[in-house]
mmCIF file with all atom_site columns, C-alpha atoms in Angstrom:
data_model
loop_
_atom_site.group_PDB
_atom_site.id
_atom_site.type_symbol
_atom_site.label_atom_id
_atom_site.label_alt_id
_atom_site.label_comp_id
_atom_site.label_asym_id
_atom_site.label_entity_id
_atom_site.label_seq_id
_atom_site.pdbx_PDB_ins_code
_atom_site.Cartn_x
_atom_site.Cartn_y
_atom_site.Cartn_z
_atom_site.occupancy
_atom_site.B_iso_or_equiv
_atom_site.pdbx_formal_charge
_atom_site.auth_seq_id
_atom_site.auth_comp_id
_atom_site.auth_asym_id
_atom_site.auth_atom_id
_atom_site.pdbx_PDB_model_num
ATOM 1  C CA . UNK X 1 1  ? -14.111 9.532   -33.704 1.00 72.00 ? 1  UNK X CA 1
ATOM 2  C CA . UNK X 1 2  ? -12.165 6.546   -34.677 1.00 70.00 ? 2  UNK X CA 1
ATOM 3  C CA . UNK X 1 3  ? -12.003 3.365   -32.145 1.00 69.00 ? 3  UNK X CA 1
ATOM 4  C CA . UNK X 1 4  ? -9.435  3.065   -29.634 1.00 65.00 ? 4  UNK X CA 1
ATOM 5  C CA . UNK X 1 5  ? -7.311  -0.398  -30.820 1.00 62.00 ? 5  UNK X CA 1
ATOM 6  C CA . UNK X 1 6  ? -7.504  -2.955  -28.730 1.00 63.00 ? 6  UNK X CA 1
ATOM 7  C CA . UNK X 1 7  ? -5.098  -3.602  -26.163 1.00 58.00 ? 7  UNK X CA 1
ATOM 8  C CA . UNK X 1 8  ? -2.530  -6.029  -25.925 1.00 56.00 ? 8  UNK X CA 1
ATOM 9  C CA . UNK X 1 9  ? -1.901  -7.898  -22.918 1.00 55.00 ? 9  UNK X CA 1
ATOM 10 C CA . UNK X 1 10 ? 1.517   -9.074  -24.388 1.00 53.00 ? 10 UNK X CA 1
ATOM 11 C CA . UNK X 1 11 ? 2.684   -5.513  -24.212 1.00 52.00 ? 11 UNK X CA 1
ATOM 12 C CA . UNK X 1 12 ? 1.945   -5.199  -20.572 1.00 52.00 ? 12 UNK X CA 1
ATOM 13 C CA . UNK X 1 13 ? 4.078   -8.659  -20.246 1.00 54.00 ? 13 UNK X CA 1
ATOM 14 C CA . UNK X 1 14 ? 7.727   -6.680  -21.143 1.00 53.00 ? 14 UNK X CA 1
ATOM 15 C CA . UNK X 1 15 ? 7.264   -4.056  -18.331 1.00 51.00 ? 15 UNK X CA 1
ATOM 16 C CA . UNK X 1 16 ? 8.990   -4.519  -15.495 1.00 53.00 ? 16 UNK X CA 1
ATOM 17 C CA . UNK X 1 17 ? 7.332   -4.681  -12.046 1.00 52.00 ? 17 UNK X CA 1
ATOM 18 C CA . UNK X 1 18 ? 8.050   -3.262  -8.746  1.00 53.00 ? 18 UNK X CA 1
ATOM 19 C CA . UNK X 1 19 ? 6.493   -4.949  -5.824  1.00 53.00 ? 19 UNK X CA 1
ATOM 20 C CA . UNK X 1 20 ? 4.419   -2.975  -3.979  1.00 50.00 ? 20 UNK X CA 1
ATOM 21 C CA . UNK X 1 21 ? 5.092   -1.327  -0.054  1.00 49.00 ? 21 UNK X CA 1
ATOM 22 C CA . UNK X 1 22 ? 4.462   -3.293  2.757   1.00 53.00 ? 22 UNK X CA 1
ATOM 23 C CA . UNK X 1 23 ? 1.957   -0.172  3.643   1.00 55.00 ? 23 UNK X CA 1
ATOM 24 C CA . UNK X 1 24 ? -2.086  -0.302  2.479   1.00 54.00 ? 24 UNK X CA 1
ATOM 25 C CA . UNK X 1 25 ? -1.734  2.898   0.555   1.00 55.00 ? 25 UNK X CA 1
ATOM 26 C CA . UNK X 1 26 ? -0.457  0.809   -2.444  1.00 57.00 ? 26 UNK X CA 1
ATOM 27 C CA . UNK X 1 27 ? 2.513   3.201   -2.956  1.00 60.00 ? 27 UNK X CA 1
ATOM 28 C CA . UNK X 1 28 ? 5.234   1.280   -5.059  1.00 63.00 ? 28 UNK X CA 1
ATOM 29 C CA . UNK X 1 29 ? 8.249   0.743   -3.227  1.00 71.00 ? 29 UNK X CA 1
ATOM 30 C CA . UNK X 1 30 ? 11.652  2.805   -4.432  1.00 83.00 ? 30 UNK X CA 1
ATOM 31 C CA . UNK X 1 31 ? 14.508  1.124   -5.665  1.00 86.00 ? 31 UNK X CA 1
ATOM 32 C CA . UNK X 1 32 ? 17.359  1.277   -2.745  1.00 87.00 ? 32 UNK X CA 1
ATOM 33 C CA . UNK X 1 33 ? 20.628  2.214   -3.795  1.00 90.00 ? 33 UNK X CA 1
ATOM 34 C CA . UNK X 1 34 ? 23.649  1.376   -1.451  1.00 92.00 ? 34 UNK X CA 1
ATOM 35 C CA . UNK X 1 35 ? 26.028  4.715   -0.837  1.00 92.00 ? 35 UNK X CA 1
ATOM 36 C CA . UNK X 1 36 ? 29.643  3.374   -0.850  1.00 93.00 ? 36 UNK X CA 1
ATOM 37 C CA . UNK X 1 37 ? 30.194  3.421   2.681   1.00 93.00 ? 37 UNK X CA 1
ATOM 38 C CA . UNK X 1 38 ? 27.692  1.277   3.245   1.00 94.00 ? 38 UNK X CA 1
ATOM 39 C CA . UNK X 1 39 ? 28.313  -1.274  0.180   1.00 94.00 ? 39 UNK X CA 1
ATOM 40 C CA . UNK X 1 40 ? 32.037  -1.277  1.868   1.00 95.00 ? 40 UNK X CA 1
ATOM 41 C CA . UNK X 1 41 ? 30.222  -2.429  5.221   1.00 94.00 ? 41 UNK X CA 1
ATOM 42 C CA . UNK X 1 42 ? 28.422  -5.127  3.762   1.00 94.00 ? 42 UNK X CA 1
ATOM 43 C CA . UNK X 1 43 ? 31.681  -6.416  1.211   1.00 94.00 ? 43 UNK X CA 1
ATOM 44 C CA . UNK X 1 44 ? 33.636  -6.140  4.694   1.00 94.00 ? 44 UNK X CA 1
ATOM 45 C CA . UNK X 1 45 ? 30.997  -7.979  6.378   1.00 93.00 ? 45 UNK X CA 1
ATOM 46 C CA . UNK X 1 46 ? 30.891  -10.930 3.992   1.00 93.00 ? 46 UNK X CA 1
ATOM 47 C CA . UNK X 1 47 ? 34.590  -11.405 4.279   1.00 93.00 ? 47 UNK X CA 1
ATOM 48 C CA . UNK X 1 48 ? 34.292  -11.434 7.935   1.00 92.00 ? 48 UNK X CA 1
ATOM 49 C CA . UNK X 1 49 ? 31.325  -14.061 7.658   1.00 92.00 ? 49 UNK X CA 1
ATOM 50 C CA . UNK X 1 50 ? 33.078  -16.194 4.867   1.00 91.00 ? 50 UNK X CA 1
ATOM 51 C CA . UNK X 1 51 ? 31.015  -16.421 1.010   1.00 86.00 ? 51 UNK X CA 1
ATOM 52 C CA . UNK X 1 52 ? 29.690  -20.070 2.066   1.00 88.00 ? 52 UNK X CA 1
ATOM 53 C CA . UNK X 1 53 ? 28.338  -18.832 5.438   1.00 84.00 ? 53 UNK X CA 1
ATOM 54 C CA . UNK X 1 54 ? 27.374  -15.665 4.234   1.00 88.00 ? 54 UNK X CA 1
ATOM 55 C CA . UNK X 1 55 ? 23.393  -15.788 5.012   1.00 92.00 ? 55 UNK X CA 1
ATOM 56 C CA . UNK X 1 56 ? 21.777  -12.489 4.984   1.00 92.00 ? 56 UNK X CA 1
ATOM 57 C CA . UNK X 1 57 ? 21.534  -12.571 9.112   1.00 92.00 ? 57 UNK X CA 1
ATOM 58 C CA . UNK X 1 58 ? 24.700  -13.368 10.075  1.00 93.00 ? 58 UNK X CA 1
ATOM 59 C CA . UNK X 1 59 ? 26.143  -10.469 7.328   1.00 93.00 ? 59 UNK X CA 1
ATOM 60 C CA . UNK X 1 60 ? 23.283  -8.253  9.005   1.00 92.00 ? 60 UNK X CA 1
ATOM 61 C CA . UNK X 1 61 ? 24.809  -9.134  12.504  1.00 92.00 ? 61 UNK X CA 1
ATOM 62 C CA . UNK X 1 62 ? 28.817  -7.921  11.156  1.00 91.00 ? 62 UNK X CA 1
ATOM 63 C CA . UNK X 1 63 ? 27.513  -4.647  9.859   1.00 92.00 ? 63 UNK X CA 1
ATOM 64 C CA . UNK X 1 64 ? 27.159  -1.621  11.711  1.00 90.00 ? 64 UNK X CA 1
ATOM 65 C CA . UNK X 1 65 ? 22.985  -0.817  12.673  1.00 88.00 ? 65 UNK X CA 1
ATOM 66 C CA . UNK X 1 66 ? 21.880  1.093   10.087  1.00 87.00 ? 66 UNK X CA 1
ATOM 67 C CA . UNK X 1 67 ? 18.221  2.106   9.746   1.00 88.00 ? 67 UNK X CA 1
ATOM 68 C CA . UNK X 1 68 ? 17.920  1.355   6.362   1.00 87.00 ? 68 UNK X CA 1
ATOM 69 C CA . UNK X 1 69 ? 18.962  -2.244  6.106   1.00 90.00 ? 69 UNK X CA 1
ATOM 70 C CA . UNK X 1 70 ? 16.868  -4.914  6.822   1.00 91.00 ? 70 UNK X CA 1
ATOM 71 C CA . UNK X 1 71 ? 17.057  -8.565  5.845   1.00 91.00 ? 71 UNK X CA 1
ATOM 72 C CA . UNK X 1 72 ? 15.523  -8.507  2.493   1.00 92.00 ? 72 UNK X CA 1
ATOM 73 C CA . UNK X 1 73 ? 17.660  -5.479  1.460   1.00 92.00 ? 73 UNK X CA 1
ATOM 74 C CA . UNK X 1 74 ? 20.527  -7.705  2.243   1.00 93.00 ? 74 UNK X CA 1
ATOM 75 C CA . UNK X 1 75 ? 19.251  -10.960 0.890   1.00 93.00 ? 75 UNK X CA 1
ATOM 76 C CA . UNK X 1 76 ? 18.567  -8.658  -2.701  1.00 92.00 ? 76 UNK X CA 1
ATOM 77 C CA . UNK X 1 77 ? 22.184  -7.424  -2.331  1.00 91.00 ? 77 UNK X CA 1
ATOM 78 C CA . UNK X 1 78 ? 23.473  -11.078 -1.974  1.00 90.00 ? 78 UNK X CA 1
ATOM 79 C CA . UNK X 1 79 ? 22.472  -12.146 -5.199  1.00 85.00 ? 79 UNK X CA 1
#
């Protein structure tokens, strides 16, 4: 049987990461994707907040309560 090469830290390097849940299991998060409606919410939202005093809890305050958003996911969507 012929040797396994050796590994090359490099390689792992160019993979992107995921940061893990905020749970213990050490599940990797899922990517969120905004549906439309709410992507329109938050675009109408930062109009109604201004771009300079758009901060991700005063956008969070404009929008309707949705169980899904939370800071971070708006603070992400920001950028």
């Amino acid at each position: 049987r012929p040797p396994e090469p050796e590994k090359n830290l490099s390689d792992d390097c160019s993979k992107p990461r995921r940061k893990k849940a905020a749970g213990a299991d050490g599940r990797w998060s899922k990517r969120f994707a905004w549906p439309d409606e709410l992507h329109r919410d938050f675009v109408s939202a930062v109009f109604d907040v201004g771009l300079k005093h758009s901060s991700p809890s005063a956008v969070l305050e404009q929008m309707p309560t949705h169980e899904q958003i939370t800071t971070e996911r708006i603070k992400s969507h920001l950028q």
